[in-house]
Tab-separated table of C-alpha atoms and ligand atoms in Angstrom:
chain	number	residue	atom	x	y	z
A	15	MET	CA	65.997	54.409	121.957
A	16	PRO	CA	64.993	51.427	124.113
A	17	PRO	CA	65.507	47.941	122.652
A	18	HIS	CA	62.896	46.086	120.639
A	19	LEU	CA	60.679	43.984	122.905
A	20	LEU	CA	61.363	40.920	120.745
A	21	ASP	CA	65.132	41.257	121.032
A	22	HIS	CA	64.490	39.272	124.225
A	23	PRO	CA	63.167	35.688	124.208
A	24	PHE	CA	59.905	35.087	126.049
A	25	SER	CA	61.492	33.633	129.216
A	26	GLU	CA	63.684	36.717	129.544
A	27	LEU	CA	60.713	39.017	128.980
A	28	GLU	CA	58.831	37.349	131.804
A	29	LEU	CA	61.765	37.997	134.157
A	30	LEU	CA	62.159	41.589	132.958
A	31	PHE	CA	58.441	42.268	133.333
A	32	LYS	CA	58.546	40.817	136.822
A	33	LYS	CA	61.484	43.050	137.669
A	34	PHE	CA	59.978	46.211	136.195
A	35	THR	CA	56.297	45.735	136.998
A	36	GLY	CA	56.216	43.024	139.638
A	37	GLN	CA	53.867	41.076	137.360
A	38	SER	CA	55.405	38.445	135.045
A	39	TYR	CA	51.970	37.561	133.565
A	40	ARG	CA	51.992	40.943	131.836
A	41	ALA	CA	54.551	39.501	129.369
A	42	ARG	CA	51.936	37.047	128.143
A	43	GLN	CA	49.329	39.805	127.913
A	44	VAL	CA	51.650	42.049	125.886
A	45	CYS	CA	52.579	39.176	123.538
A	46	LYS	CA	48.895	38.598	122.836
A	47	TRP	CA	48.594	42.221	121.824
A	48	VAL	CA	51.644	42.008	119.571
A	49	PHE	CA	50.980	38.692	117.832
A	50	ALA	CA	47.203	38.251	117.890
A	51	ARG	CA	46.004	41.841	117.771
A	52	HIS	CA	48.957	43.353	115.915
A	53	ALA	CA	49.557	46.258	118.283
A	54	SER	CA	52.515	48.368	117.179
A	55	SER	CA	52.850	50.415	120.387
A	56	PHE	CA	52.090	49.985	124.080
A	57	ASN	CA	49.538	52.763	123.707
A	58	ASP	CA	47.350	50.420	121.645
A	59	MET	CA	47.201	47.959	124.560
A	60	THR	CA	44.060	49.380	126.089
A	61	ASP	CA	43.549	46.814	128.839
A	62	LEU	CA	46.907	47.722	130.417
A	63	PRO	CA	46.862	50.484	133.063
A	64	ALA	CA	48.037	53.819	131.602
A	65	ASP	CA	50.973	54.021	134.035
A	66	LEU	CA	52.162	50.592	133.060
A	67	ARG	CA	51.950	51.430	129.350
A	68	LYS	CA	54.134	54.456	129.992
A	69	GLU	CA	56.597	52.460	132.056
A	70	LEU	CA	56.870	49.776	129.360
A	71	ALA	CA	57.221	52.318	126.540
A	72	ALA	CA	60.234	53.781	128.338
A	73	ARG	CA	61.867	50.348	128.439
A	74	PHE	CA	60.939	48.650	125.141
A	75	GLN	CA	59.786	49.336	121.604
A	76	VAL	CA	57.063	47.141	120.122
A	77	CYS	CA	58.170	47.980	116.576
A	78	SER	CA	61.497	49.636	115.777
A	79	THR	CA	61.179	49.998	111.993
A	80	GLU	CA	58.987	51.988	109.626
A	81	LEU	CA	57.472	50.908	106.351
A	82	PHE	CA	59.525	52.745	103.728
A	83	ALA	CA	58.063	51.289	100.507
A	84	ARG	CA	55.608	48.639	99.412
A	85	GLU	CA	55.690	47.566	95.770
A	86	GLY	CA	53.440	45.032	94.085
A	87	SER	CA	54.455	43.052	91.001
A	88	HIS	CA	52.421	43.638	87.842
A	89	THR	CA	52.990	40.119	86.584
A	90	ASP	CA	52.262	38.058	89.709
A	91	SER	CA	51.077	38.604	93.284
A	92	THR	CA	54.553	39.140	94.793
A	93	GLU	CA	55.099	42.219	96.963
A	94	LYS	CA	58.371	43.780	98.061
A	95	TRP	CA	58.216	45.412	101.493
A	96	THR	CA	61.102	47.716	102.365
A	97	LEU	CA	61.538	48.762	105.985
A	98	ALA	CA	63.675	51.570	107.401
A	99	THR	CA	65.588	51.137	110.664
A	100	GLN	CA	66.010	53.921	113.202
A	101	ASP	CA	69.582	54.446	112.012
A	102	LYS	CA	68.154	55.027	108.511
A	103	ARG	CA	69.111	51.755	106.894
A	104	HIS	CA	66.828	49.938	104.491
A	105	PHE	CA	66.146	46.244	104.103
A	106	SER	CA	63.495	44.256	102.282
A	107	ALA	CA	61.208	41.281	102.663
A	108	VAL	CA	59.308	39.602	99.858
A	109	LEU	CA	55.728	38.479	100.371
A	110	LEU	CA	54.788	35.459	98.264
A	111	PRO	CA	51.021	35.086	98.514
A	112	ARG	CA	49.312	31.796	97.735
A	113	LYS	CA	45.645	31.196	98.247
A	114	GLY	CA	45.249	30.874	102.007
A	115	TYR	CA	48.948	30.129	102.452
A	116	ASP	CA	51.231	33.154	102.428
A	117	SER	CA	55.014	32.874	102.556
A	118	ILE	CA	57.544	35.559	103.313
A	119	CYS	CA	61.219	35.707	102.420
A	120	ILE	CA	63.078	37.772	105.022
A	121	SER	CA	66.445	39.504	105.338
A	122	THR	CA	68.803	39.087	108.291
A	123	GLN	CA	71.503	41.640	107.466
A	124	VAL	CA	71.780	45.039	105.798
A	125	GLY	CA	74.080	44.421	102.852
A	126	CYS	CA	75.862	41.160	102.216
A	127	ALA	CA	79.506	40.232	102.743
A	128	TRP	CA	79.429	37.146	100.497
A	129	LYS	CA	79.474	38.955	97.155
A	130	TRP	CA	78.493	36.124	94.828
A	131	GLY	CA	79.068	37.090	91.214
A	132	PHE	CA	75.436	36.328	90.356
A	133	CYS	CA	73.519	38.033	93.191
A	134	ALA	CA	72.486	41.696	93.407
A	135	SER	CA	72.602	41.647	97.228
A	136	GLY	CA	76.342	41.048	96.997
A	137	LEU	CA	76.682	44.441	95.349
A	138	VAL	CA	75.421	46.103	98.538
A	139	LYS	CA	78.170	46.785	101.053
A	140	PHE	CA	77.687	44.925	104.312
A	141	GLU	CA	76.537	47.381	106.978
A	142	ARG	CA	75.243	45.504	109.961
A	143	ASN	CA	73.274	42.623	111.408
A	144	LEU	CA	69.574	43.105	112.049
A	145	THR	CA	68.347	42.463	115.581
A	146	PRO	CA	65.755	39.708	116.208
A	147	GLY	CA	63.110	42.437	116.605
A	148	GLU	CA	64.026	44.081	113.295
A	149	ILE	CA	63.969	40.703	111.531
A	150	LEU	CA	60.543	39.960	113.033
A	151	ASP	CA	59.225	43.429	112.124
A	152	GLN	CA	59.212	42.164	108.505
A	153	VAL	CA	56.647	39.490	109.366
A	154	LEU	CA	54.721	41.657	111.837
A	155	SER	CA	54.462	44.619	109.437
A	156	VAL	CA	53.138	42.473	106.593
A	157	GLU	CA	50.590	40.878	108.944
A	158	ARG	CA	49.541	44.195	110.514
A	159	ILE	CA	49.575	46.551	107.538
A	160	GLY	CA	48.910	43.972	104.819
A	161	LYS	CA	46.221	42.289	106.935
A	162	ARG	CA	47.555	38.829	106.220
A	163	LYS	CA	48.513	35.740	108.148
A	164	ILE	CA	51.967	34.446	107.301
A	165	HIS	CA	52.174	30.644	107.210
A	166	ASN	CA	55.673	30.057	105.968
A	167	VAL	CA	58.947	31.913	106.598
A	168	LEU	CA	62.104	31.662	104.506
A	169	PHE	CA	65.392	33.115	105.752
A	170	MET	CA	66.456	33.668	102.150
A	171	GLY	CA	66.478	37.439	101.714
A	172	MET	CA	69.485	39.708	101.965
A	173	GLY	CA	72.366	38.588	104.154
A	174	GLU	CA	73.615	35.357	105.676
A	175	PRO	CA	71.384	34.143	108.527
A	176	LEU	CA	74.102	32.062	110.178
A	177	ALA	CA	76.546	34.992	110.163
A	178	ASN	CA	73.932	36.785	112.270
A	179	TYR	CA	73.488	33.837	114.605
A	180	PRO	CA	71.895	35.684	117.568
A	181	GLY	CA	69.520	37.601	115.265
A	182	THR	CA	68.442	34.464	113.430
A	183	LEU	CA	68.108	32.378	116.598
A	184	GLY	CA	66.085	35.090	118.331
A	185	ALA	CA	63.778	35.406	115.324
A	186	ILE	CA	63.282	31.616	115.055
A	187	HIS	CA	62.389	31.556	118.756
A	188	TRP	CA	59.450	33.955	118.263
A	189	LEU	CA	58.374	32.423	114.950
A	190	THR	CA	57.925	29.024	116.587
A	191	SER	CA	57.004	30.025	120.160
A	192	PRO	CA	53.380	29.519	121.243
A	193	HIS	CA	53.659	33.020	122.763
A	194	GLY	CA	54.784	34.347	119.367
A	195	PHE	CA	53.691	33.387	115.844
A	196	GLY	CA	53.303	29.752	116.878
A	197	LEU	CA	54.456	28.361	113.518
A	198	SER	CA	55.497	24.745	113.233
A	199	PRO	CA	59.293	24.559	112.666
A	200	ALA	CA	58.460	22.712	109.451
A	201	ARG	CA	57.139	26.065	108.169
A	202	VAL	CA	60.472	27.817	108.723
A	203	THR	CA	63.509	27.418	106.440
A	204	VAL	CA	66.991	28.782	107.041
A	205	SER	CA	69.075	29.131	103.889
A	206	THR	CA	72.833	29.339	104.300
A	207	THR	CA	75.887	29.881	102.170
A	208	GLY	CA	77.444	27.010	104.134
A	209	LEU	CA	79.108	28.151	107.346
A	210	ALA	CA	79.977	24.648	108.546
A	211	PRO	CA	80.670	25.472	112.230
A	212	GLN	CA	77.415	27.449	112.556
A	213	ILE	CA	75.439	24.669	110.857
A	214	LEU	CA	76.787	22.290	113.515
A	215	LYS	CA	75.939	24.781	116.255
A	216	LEU	CA	72.409	25.138	114.906
A	217	ALA	CA	72.106	21.345	114.746
A	218	GLY	CA	72.676	21.271	118.512
A	219	GLU	CA	69.856	23.761	119.227
A	220	ASN	CA	67.367	21.107	118.127
A	221	LEU	CA	65.001	23.681	116.637
A	222	LYS	CA	63.862	21.383	113.832
A	223	VAL	CA	63.577	24.152	111.271
A	224	ASN	CA	64.318	23.232	107.656
A	225	LEU	CA	67.795	23.811	106.307
A	226	ALA	CA	68.664	24.850	102.752
A	227	LEU	CA	72.207	25.033	101.454
A	228	SER	CA	73.188	27.415	98.670
A	229	LEU	CA	75.442	24.851	97.032
A	230	HIS	CA	75.368	26.064	93.397
A	231	ALA	CA	78.429	24.113	92.237
A	232	PRO	CA	79.400	20.418	92.256
A	233	SER	CA	83.117	20.998	92.895
A	234	ASP	CA	85.246	23.205	95.141
A	235	ASP	CA	87.052	24.655	92.114
A	236	LEU	CA	83.905	25.878	90.444
A	237	ARG	CA	82.376	27.045	93.724
A	238	ALA	CA	85.520	29.063	94.411
A	239	LYS	CA	85.109	30.748	91.018
A	240	ILE	CA	81.472	31.766	91.374
A	241	MET	CA	81.286	32.140	95.195
A	242	PRO	CA	84.850	32.884	96.370
A	243	VAL	CA	83.948	34.030	99.888
A	244	SER	CA	81.663	31.028	100.423
A	245	SER	CA	84.409	28.588	99.538
A	246	LYS	CA	86.223	29.261	102.809
A	247	PHE	CA	84.779	25.857	103.774
A	248	GLU	CA	85.159	22.843	101.500
A	249	ILE	CA	81.964	21.411	100.058
A	250	ARG	CA	82.473	18.081	101.798
A	251	GLU	CA	82.871	19.711	105.201
A	252	ILE	CA	79.682	21.728	104.614
A	253	LEU	CA	77.726	18.686	103.438
A	254	GLU	CA	78.894	16.635	106.439
A	255	ALA	CA	77.651	19.438	108.722
A	256	CYS	CA	74.303	19.439	106.859
A	257	LYS	CA	74.086	15.684	107.304
A	258	ILE	CA	74.585	16.016	111.053
A	259	TYR	CA	71.942	18.770	111.130
A	260	TRP	CA	69.578	16.508	109.234
A	261	THR	CA	70.215	13.525	111.523
A	262	LYS	CA	69.688	15.529	114.714
A	263	ASN	CA	66.681	17.531	113.542
A	264	ASP	CA	63.611	16.003	112.011
A	265	ALA	CA	63.512	18.571	109.194
A	266	ASP	CA	63.834	18.978	105.432
A	267	LEU	CA	67.247	19.404	103.873
A	268	THR	CA	67.425	21.055	100.457
A	269	MET	CA	70.338	21.715	98.136
A	270	GLU	CA	69.830	24.945	96.222
A	271	TYR	CA	71.448	25.002	92.801
A	272	ILE	CA	71.218	28.070	90.599
A	273	LEU	CA	71.540	27.316	86.883
A	274	LEU	CA	74.035	29.657	85.218
A	275	ASN	CA	74.325	29.293	81.477
A	276	ASP	CA	77.505	27.489	80.442
A	277	VAL	CA	78.953	27.858	83.935
A	278	ASN	CA	77.443	25.069	86.061
A	279	ASP	CA	74.524	23.764	83.972
A	280	ARG	CA	76.097	21.174	81.638
A	281	GLU	CA	75.537	17.416	81.717
A	282	ALA	CA	78.898	16.845	83.393
A	283	HIS	CA	77.906	19.198	86.228
A	284	ALA	CA	74.634	17.351	86.826
A	285	ARG	CA	76.467	14.014	86.937
A	286	GLN	CA	79.128	15.417	89.263
A	287	LEU	CA	76.418	16.860	91.535
A	288	ALA	CA	74.572	13.534	91.755
A	289	LYS	CA	77.816	11.669	92.489
A	290	LEU	CA	78.885	14.158	95.141
A	291	LEU	CA	75.572	14.074	97.015
A	292	LYS	CA	75.344	10.283	96.848
A	293	SER	CA	78.884	9.948	98.177
A	294	VAL	CA	77.944	11.964	101.265
A	295	PHE	CA	74.314	11.000	101.831
A	296	GLY	CA	74.120	7.444	100.466
A	297	ASN	CA	70.529	6.463	99.790
A	298	HIS	CA	68.967	9.064	102.056
A	299	LEU	CA	69.210	11.928	99.588
A	300	PRO	CA	68.370	15.581	100.210
A	301	LYS	CA	65.987	17.427	97.885
A	302	ILE	CA	67.418	19.548	95.106
A	303	ASN	CA	65.943	22.924	94.277
A	304	LEU	CA	66.979	24.147	90.832
A	305	ILE	CA	66.884	27.924	90.619
A	306	PRO	CA	66.598	29.744	87.309
A	307	PHE	CA	69.048	32.667	87.310
A	308	ASN	CA	67.199	35.961	87.675
A	309	PRO	CA	69.017	38.560	85.613
A	310	VAL	CA	70.802	41.339	87.468
A	311	PRO	CA	71.724	44.253	85.153
A	312	ALA	CA	75.246	44.823	86.493
A	313	LEU	CA	76.154	41.125	86.320
A	314	SER	CA	77.207	39.203	83.233
A	315	TYR	CA	75.730	35.723	83.878
A	316	LYS	CA	72.983	34.394	81.612
A	317	THR	CA	69.892	32.328	82.299
A	318	THR	CA	69.980	28.681	81.186
A	319	ASP	CA	67.527	27.978	78.372
A	320	PRO	CA	64.440	25.878	79.209
A	321	ALA	CA	65.566	22.800	77.248
A	322	GLN	CA	68.901	22.607	79.073
A	323	SER	CA	67.190	23.224	82.443
A	324	GLN	CA	64.813	20.363	81.691
A	325	PHE	CA	67.717	18.122	80.738
A	326	PHE	CA	69.482	18.909	84.024
A	327	PHE	CA	66.245	18.300	85.947
A	328	ASP	CA	65.558	14.972	84.190
A	329	LEU	CA	69.073	13.707	84.755
A	330	LEU	CA	68.824	14.321	88.513
A	331	LYS	CA	65.387	12.699	88.580
A	332	ARG	CA	66.802	9.620	86.902
A	333	GLU	CA	69.451	9.574	89.642
A	334	LYS	CA	66.531	9.260	92.134
A	335	PHE	CA	66.600	12.790	93.546
A	336	VAL	CA	63.476	14.703	94.476
A	337	VAL	CA	63.918	17.806	92.333
A	338	HIS	CA	61.949	21.039	92.168
A	339	THR	CA	62.451	24.011	89.930
A	340	ARG	CA	61.864	27.356	91.625
A	341	LYS	CA	59.414	29.585	89.797
A	342	PRO	CA	60.785	33.115	89.390
A	343	GLN	CA	58.442	35.633	91.010
A	344	GLY	CA	58.450	39.400	91.246
A	345	GLN	CA	61.188	39.956	88.658
A	346	ASP	CA	59.590	43.218	87.469
A	347	ILE	CA	60.015	44.845	90.910
A	348	GLU	CA	63.422	43.300	91.593
A	349	ALA	CA	61.945	41.120	94.306
A	350	ALA	CA	62.957	37.761	92.842
A	351	CYS	CA	65.739	35.654	94.424
A	352	GLY	CA	69.084	37.366	94.084
A	353	GLN	CA	67.611	40.721	93.091
A	354	LEU	CA	67.288	42.381	96.503
A	355	LEU	CA	69.337	45.549	96.756
B	412	SAH	N1	72.797	33.832	102.517
B	412	SAH	C1	71.728	32.902	102.370
B	412	SAH	C2	70.422	33.528	101.934
B	412	SAH	C3	70.487	34.510	100.797
B	412	SAH	S1	70.654	33.862	99.168
B	412	SAH	C4	72.169	31.777	101.435
B	412	SAH	O1	73.324	31.779	101.053
B	412	SAH	O2	71.389	30.908	101.133
B	412	SAH	C5	69.066	33.251	98.874
B	412	SAH	C6	68.875	32.560	97.570
B	412	SAH	O3	68.915	33.485	96.495
B	412	SAH	C7	69.901	31.505	97.278
B	412	SAH	O4	69.348	30.241	97.234
B	412	SAH	C8	70.401	31.882	95.911
B	412	SAH	O5	70.493	30.786	95.116
B	412	SAH	C9	69.369	32.802	95.360
B	412	SAH	N2	69.919	33.713	94.364
B	412	SAH	C10	70.952	34.569	94.493
B	412	SAH	N3	71.165	35.253	93.349
B	412	SAH	C11	70.230	34.817	92.468
B	412	SAH	C12	69.894	35.182	91.128
B	412	SAH	N4	70.537	36.136	90.463
B	412	SAH	N5	68.864	34.524	90.542
B	412	SAH	C13	68.173	33.570	91.217
B	412	SAH	N6	68.424	33.236	92.489
B	412	SAH	C14	69.438	33.838	93.105
């Protein structure tokens, strides 16, 4: 099978189109069909000469995945979209509709090698990275088939975006390119388990997308217990890399902190978290996103009760942090954070 068109950045496509067709402007024309008119094959592109459509179809695919399942939550408006790759692998995106402002949470890998004790995705054996085109098919399919316009993209689905650096970078390129989705980088968030060297590398790309860190523990000891693979890098090293990212890119930085009953949600943990972040960031503090644990049947962690969550929240507020609590969505269809299989 030929590669996905969007596995190439726009500048490369222009060169390839020039080479294959003698006309680099055709790249722009094809992109219009893909992003504005939601064409899923060259055949749909009716203002291209038939010969050219044939020639292009032999060299590229406009969409390399198929919609395998689409499930809607019965309790909220969340939808889980599962796509199938040509090598018969499945991966999911979660559509989070808001009135006139739809977000999508996308996957970057099939399976996950990080195996956190509290996340269903970690139960799925790592199989492979998704290509930029496959990652983008999640957004394109929801726009085309669901007849929606996506305004906000979160790299927070299955897999570790920074462990699939070329896939993630290629996808960000098209999300923010005027020839692609044309989103402002402020509408794109990359969430990472904390690969310090890749965070630094990303900082140098100057893409200005938002960065979120799955911190989840205020000390290396506790982080090693609940996220052993992620603790390859020390918290301080990861936070210093985040700080450099934040300084170089005019973007949001968020610390994600899942509340696990009796594990990391006590008063001492909140105090330790505040102290840690202040010691690295001084007065210019990142946001904190508190995440209620979404139950996963095979895993033994418990959700923190609302009173304790509120206590944790209030303590951080008093320490002058901007704190949000993530609202669980799509739990009934296993589409909530940490439930993707
Ligand atoms: N690898 C990336 C993206 C995937 S994890 C990263 O590490 O950030 C995406 C988010 O899912 C994380 O913020 C994590 O906190 C959340 N998550 C994982 N398991 C969860 C669970 N059981 N309940 C609620 N959120 C969970």
